[in-house]
CSV table of C-alpha atoms in Angstrom, one decimal:
chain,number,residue,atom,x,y,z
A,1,UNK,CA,1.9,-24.7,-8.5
A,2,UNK,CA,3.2,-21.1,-8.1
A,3,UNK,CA,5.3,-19.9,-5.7
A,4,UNK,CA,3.9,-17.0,-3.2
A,5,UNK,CA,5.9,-14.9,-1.4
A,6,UNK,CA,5.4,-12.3,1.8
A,7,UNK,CA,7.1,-10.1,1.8
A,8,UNK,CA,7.4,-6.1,3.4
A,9,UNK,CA,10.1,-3.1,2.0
A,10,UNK,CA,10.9,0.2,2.3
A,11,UNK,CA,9.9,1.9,-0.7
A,12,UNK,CA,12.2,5.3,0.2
A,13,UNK,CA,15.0,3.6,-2.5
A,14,UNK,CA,12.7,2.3,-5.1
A,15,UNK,CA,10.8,3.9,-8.0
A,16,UNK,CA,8.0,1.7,-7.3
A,17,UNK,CA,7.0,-1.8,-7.8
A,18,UNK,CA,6.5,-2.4,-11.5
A,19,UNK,CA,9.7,-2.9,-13.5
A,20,UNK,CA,10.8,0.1,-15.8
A,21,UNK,CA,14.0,0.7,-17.6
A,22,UNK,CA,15.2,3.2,-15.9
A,23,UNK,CA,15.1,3.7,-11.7
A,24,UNK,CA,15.5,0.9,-9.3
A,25,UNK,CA,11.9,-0.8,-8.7
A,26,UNK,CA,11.1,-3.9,-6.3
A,27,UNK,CA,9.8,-5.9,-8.9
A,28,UNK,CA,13.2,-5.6,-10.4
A,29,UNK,CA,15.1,-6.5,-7.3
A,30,UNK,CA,12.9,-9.8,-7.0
A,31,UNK,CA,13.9,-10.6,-10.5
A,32,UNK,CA,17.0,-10.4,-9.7
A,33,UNK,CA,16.9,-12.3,-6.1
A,34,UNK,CA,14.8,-15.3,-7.4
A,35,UNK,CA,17.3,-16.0,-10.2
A,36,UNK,CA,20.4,-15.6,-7.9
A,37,UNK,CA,18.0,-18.3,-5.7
A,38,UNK,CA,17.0,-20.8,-8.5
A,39,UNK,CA,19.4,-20.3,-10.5
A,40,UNK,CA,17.4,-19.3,-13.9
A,41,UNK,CA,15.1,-16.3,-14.7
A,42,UNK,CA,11.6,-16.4,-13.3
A,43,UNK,CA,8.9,-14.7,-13.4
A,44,UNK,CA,7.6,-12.3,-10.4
A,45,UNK,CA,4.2,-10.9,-10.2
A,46,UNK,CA,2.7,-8.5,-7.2
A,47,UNK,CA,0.0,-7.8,-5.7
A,48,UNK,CA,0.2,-3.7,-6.3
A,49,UNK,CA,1.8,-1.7,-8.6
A,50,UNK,CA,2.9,0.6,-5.6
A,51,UNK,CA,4.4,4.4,-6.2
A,52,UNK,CA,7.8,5.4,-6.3
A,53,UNK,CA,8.4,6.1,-2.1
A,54,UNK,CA,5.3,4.0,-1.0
A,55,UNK,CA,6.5,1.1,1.7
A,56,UNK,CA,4.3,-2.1,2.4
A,57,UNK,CA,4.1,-3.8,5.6
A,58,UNK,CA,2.8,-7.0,3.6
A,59,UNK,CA,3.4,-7.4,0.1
A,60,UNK,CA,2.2,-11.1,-1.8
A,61,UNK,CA,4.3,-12.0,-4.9
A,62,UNK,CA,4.3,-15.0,-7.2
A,63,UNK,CA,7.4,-16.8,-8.4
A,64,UNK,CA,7.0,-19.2,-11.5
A,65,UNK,CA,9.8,-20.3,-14.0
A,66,UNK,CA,9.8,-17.5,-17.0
A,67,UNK,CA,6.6,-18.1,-19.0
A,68,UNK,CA,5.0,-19.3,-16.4
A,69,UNK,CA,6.1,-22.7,-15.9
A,70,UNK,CA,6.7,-24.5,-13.1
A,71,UNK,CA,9.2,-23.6,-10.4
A,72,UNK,CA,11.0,-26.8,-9.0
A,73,UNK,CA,13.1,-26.6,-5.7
A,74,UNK,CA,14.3,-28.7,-3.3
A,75,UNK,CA,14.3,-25.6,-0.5
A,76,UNK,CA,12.3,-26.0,2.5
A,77,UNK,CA,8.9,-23.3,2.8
A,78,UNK,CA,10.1,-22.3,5.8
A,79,UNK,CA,13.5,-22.2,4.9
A,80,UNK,CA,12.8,-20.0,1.5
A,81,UNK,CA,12.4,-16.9,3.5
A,82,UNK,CA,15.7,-17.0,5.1
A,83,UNK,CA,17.1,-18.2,1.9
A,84,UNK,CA,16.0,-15.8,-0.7
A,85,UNK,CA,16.9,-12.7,2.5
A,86,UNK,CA,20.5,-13.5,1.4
A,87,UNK,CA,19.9,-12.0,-2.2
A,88,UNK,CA,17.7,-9.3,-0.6
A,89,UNK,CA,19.0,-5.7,-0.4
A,90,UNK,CA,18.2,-4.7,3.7
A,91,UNK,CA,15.4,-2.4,2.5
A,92,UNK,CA,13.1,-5.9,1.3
A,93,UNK,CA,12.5,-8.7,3.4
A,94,UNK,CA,10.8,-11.9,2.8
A,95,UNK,CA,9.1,-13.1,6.0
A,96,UNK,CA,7.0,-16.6,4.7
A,97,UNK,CA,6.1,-18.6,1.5
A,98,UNK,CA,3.8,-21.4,0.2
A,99,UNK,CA,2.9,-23.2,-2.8
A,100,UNK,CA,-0.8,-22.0,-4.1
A,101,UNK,CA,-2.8,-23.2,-7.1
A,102,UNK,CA,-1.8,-22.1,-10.7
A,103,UNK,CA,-5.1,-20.0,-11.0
A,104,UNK,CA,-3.9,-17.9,-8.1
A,105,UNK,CA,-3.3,-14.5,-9.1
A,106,UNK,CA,-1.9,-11.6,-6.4
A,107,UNK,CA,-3.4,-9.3,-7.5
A,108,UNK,CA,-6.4,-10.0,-9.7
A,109,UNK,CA,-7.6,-12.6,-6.6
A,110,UNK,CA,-7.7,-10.0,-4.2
A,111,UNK,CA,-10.4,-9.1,-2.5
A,112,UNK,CA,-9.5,-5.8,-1.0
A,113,UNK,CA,-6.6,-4.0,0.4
A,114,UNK,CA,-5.9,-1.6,3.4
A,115,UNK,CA,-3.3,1.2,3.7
A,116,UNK,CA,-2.3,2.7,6.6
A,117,UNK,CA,-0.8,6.5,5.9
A,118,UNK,CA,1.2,7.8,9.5
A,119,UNK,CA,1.7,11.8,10.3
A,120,UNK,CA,4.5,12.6,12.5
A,121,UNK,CA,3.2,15.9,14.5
A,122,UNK,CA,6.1,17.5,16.2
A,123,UNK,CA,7.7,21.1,16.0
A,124,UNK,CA,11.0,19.3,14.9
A,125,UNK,CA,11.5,16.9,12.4
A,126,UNK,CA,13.1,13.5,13.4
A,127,UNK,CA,15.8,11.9,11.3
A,128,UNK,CA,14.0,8.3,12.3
A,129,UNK,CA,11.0,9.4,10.5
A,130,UNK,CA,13.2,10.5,7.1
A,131,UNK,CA,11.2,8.9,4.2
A,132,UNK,CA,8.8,7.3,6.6
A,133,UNK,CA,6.3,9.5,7.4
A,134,UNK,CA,5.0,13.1,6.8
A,135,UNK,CA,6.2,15.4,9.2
A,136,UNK,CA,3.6,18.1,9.8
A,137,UNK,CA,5.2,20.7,12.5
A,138,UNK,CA,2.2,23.6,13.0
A,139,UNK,CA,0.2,23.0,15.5
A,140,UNK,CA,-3.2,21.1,15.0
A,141,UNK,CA,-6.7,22.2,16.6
A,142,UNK,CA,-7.2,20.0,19.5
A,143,UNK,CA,-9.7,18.4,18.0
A,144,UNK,CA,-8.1,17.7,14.8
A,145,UNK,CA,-8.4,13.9,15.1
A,146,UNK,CA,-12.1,14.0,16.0
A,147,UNK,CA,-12.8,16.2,13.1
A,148,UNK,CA,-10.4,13.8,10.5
A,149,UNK,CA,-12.0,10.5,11.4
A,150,UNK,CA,-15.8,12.0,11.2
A,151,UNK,CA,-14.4,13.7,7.9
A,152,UNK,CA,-13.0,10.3,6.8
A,153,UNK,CA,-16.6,8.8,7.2
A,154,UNK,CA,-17.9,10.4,4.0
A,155,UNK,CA,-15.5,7.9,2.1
A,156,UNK,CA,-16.9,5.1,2.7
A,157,UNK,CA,-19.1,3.4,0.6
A,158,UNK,CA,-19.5,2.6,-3.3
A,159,UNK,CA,-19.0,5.4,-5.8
A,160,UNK,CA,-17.2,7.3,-8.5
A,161,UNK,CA,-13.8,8.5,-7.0
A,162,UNK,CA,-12.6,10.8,-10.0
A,163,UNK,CA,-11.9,13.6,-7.5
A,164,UNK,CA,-9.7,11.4,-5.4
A,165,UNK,CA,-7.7,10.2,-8.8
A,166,UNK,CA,-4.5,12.3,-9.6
A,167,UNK,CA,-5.2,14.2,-12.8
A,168,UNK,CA,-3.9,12.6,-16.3
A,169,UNK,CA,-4.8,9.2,-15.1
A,170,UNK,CA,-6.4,7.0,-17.8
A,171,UNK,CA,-8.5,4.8,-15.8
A,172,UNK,CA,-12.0,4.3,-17.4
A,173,UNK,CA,-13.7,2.8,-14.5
A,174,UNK,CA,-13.7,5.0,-11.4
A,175,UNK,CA,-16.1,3.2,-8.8
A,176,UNK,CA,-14.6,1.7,-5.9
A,177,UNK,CA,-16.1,0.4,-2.8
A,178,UNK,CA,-14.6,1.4,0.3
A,179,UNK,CA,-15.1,-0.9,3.3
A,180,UNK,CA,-13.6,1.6,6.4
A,181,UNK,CA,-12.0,4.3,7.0
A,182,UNK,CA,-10.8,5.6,10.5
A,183,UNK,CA,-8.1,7.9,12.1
A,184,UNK,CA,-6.9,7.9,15.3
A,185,UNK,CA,-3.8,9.1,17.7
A,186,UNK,CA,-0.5,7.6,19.1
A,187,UNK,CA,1.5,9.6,20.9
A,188,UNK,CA,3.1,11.7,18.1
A,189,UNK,CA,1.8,10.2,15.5
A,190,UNK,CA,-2.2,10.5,13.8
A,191,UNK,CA,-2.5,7.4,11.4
A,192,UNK,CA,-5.2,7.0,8.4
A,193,UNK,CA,-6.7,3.6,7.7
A,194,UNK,CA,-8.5,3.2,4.3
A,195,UNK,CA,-9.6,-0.3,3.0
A,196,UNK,CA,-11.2,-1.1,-0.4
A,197,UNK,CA,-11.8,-3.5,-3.3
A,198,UNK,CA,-8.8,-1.4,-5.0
A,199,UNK,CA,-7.7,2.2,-5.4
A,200,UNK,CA,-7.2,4.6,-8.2
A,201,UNK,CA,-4.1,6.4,-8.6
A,202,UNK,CA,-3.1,8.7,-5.6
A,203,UNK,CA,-6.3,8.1,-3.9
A,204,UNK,CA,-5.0,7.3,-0.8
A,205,UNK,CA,-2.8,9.8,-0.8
A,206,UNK,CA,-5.3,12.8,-1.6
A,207,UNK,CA,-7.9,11.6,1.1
A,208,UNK,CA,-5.4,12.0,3.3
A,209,UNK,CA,-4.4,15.5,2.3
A,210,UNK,CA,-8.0,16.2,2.1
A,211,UNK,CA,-8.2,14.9,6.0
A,212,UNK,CA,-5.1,17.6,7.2
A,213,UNK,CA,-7.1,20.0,5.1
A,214,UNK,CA,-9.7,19.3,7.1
A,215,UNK,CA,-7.9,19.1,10.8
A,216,UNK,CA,-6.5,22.9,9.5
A,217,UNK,CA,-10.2,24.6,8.5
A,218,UNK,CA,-9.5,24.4,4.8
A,219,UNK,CA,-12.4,22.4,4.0
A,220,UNK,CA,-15.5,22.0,6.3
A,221,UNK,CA,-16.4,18.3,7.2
A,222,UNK,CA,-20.0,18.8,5.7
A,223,UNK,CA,-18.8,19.5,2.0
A,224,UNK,CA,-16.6,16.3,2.1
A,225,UNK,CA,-19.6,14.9,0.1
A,226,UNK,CA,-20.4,16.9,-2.1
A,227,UNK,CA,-16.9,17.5,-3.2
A,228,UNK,CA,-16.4,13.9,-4.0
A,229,UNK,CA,-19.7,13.7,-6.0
A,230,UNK,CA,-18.1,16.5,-8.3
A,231,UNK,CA,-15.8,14.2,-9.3
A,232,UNK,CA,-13.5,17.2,-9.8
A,233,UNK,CA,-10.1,16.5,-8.6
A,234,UNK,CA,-9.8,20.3,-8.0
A,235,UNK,CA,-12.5,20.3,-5.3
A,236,UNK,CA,-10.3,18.2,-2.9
A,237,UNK,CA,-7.7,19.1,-0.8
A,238,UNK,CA,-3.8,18.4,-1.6
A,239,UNK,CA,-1.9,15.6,-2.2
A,240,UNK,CA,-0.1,14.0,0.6
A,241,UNK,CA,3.7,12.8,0.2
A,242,UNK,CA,4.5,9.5,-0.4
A,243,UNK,CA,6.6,8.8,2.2
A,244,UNK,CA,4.1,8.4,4.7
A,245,UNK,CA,2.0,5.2,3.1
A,246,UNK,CA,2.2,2.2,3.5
A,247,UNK,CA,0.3,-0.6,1.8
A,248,UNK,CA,-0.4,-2.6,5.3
A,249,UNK,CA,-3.0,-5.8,4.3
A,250,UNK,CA,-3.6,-7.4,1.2
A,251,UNK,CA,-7.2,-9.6,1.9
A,252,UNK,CA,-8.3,-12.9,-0.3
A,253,UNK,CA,-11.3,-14.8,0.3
A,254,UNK,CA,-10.1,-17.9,-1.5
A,255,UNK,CA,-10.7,-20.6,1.8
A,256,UNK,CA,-8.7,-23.2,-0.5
A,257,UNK,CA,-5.5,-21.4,-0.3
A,258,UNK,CA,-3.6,-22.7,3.0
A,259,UNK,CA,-2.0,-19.7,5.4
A,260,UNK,CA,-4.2,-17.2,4.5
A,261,UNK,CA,-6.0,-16.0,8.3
A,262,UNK,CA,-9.2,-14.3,8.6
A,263,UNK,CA,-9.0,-13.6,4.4
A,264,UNK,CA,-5.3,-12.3,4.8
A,265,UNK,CA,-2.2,-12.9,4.5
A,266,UNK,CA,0.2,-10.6,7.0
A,267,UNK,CA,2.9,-11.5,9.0
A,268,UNK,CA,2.3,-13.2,12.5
């Protein structure tokens, strides 16, 4: 039996989530945590290799002895969280755990993910909102929301994403299959929600900038698809900050595996 962890982080102070020599990462940090914990090395694998600066309101991670073998404890599940919090920096908190078959993977299990990607609009920048989302202080057409979510639309569906991929990526396979994508308003804030079967590198982030391209006449709505069936990265619009995304629901359709609700695991 593995190990898996829930957990959620601010990525502001991390290079990312996979491990690297040089940079603080997450995946680092739970190396580190779990073998303060256990008291041996283990081995820690995530869901998402997530970007230097992107946060996660729900991250999965498995903990197994190094190599793979098994991890013995006499700690509670619903103590664990608390537990393993006391080796966690303040930035990364884990918030449940349970045992899952051996077969389980985080990340090659999953079914789809959704990422939420949060605008601050206001004239001023707020210091609460450093690192957390992007601040955007012209003004927006009043329809800018409308516009974005109908804009979004063209998104969805199965097909070649190289125009939403940063350039220099090696991925061979560029089809995806997005499930939804909506935006909406609260209060300040405009918020971008975008699920999938997975995502090539920066595609979140350049729909979005595509999307305040959009809201500011840049691009029309009607050329969002053909632009994406160029599969030119050129054709879209910019590329949003990190700081603004978040990786917000990781979904598995396993029924076997106990606390998953609905095909997810998230916090409740």
């Amino acid at each position: 039996m593995k190990l898996l962890l829930y957990l959620s982080y601010d990525g502001s102070a991390f290079c990312g989530y996979q491990a690297q020599r040089h940079g603080n990462t997450v995946q680092q940090t739970l190396n580190t945590a779990t073998e303060a914990l256990f008291g041996h090395p283990c081995d820690v694998t995530g869901c998402s290799r997530t970007d230097t600066g992107v946060h996660a309101h729900m991250f999965c991670a498995t903990v197994t002895g190094q190599g793979g073998s098994p991890l013995h404890t006499t700690i509670p599940l619903d103590k664990m969280p608390s537990v393993l919090n006391i080796h966690l920096p303040d930035s990364i908190a884990a918030y449940q755990a349970q045992w899952v078959p051996d077969e389980f993977h985080p990340r090659y299990s999953v079914s789809s993910k959704e990422y939420i990607y949060r605008i601050y609009r206001a004239p001023h920048r707020s210091p609460f909102e450093h690192k957390r989302s992007w601040h955007i202080p012209q003004p927006l057409p009043l329809d800018a929301v409308k516009t974005m979510n109908e804009a979004a639309q063209a998104f969805v569906g199965t097909r070649d994403f190289s125009a939403c991929m940063a350039s220099g990526s090696e991925i061979a396979d560029k089809v995806r299959t997005v499930s939804s994508a909506r935006v909406w308003q609260e209060g300040e804030y405009i918020l971008f929600a975008v699920r999938a079967d997975g995502f090539l590198y920066h595609m979140v982030r350049i729909m979005m900038g595509t999307l305040v391209d959009v809201a500011l006449n840049k691009i029309s709505v009607e050329s969002i698809p053909e632009r994406l069936d160029s599969l030119d990265r050129r054709r879209m619009g910019r590329t949003a900050p990190a700081d603004g995304l978040y990786l917000h629901r990781v979904y598995y359709d396993d029924p076997d595996i106990p606390g998953y609700q609905g095909g997810a695991c998230h916090e409740t």
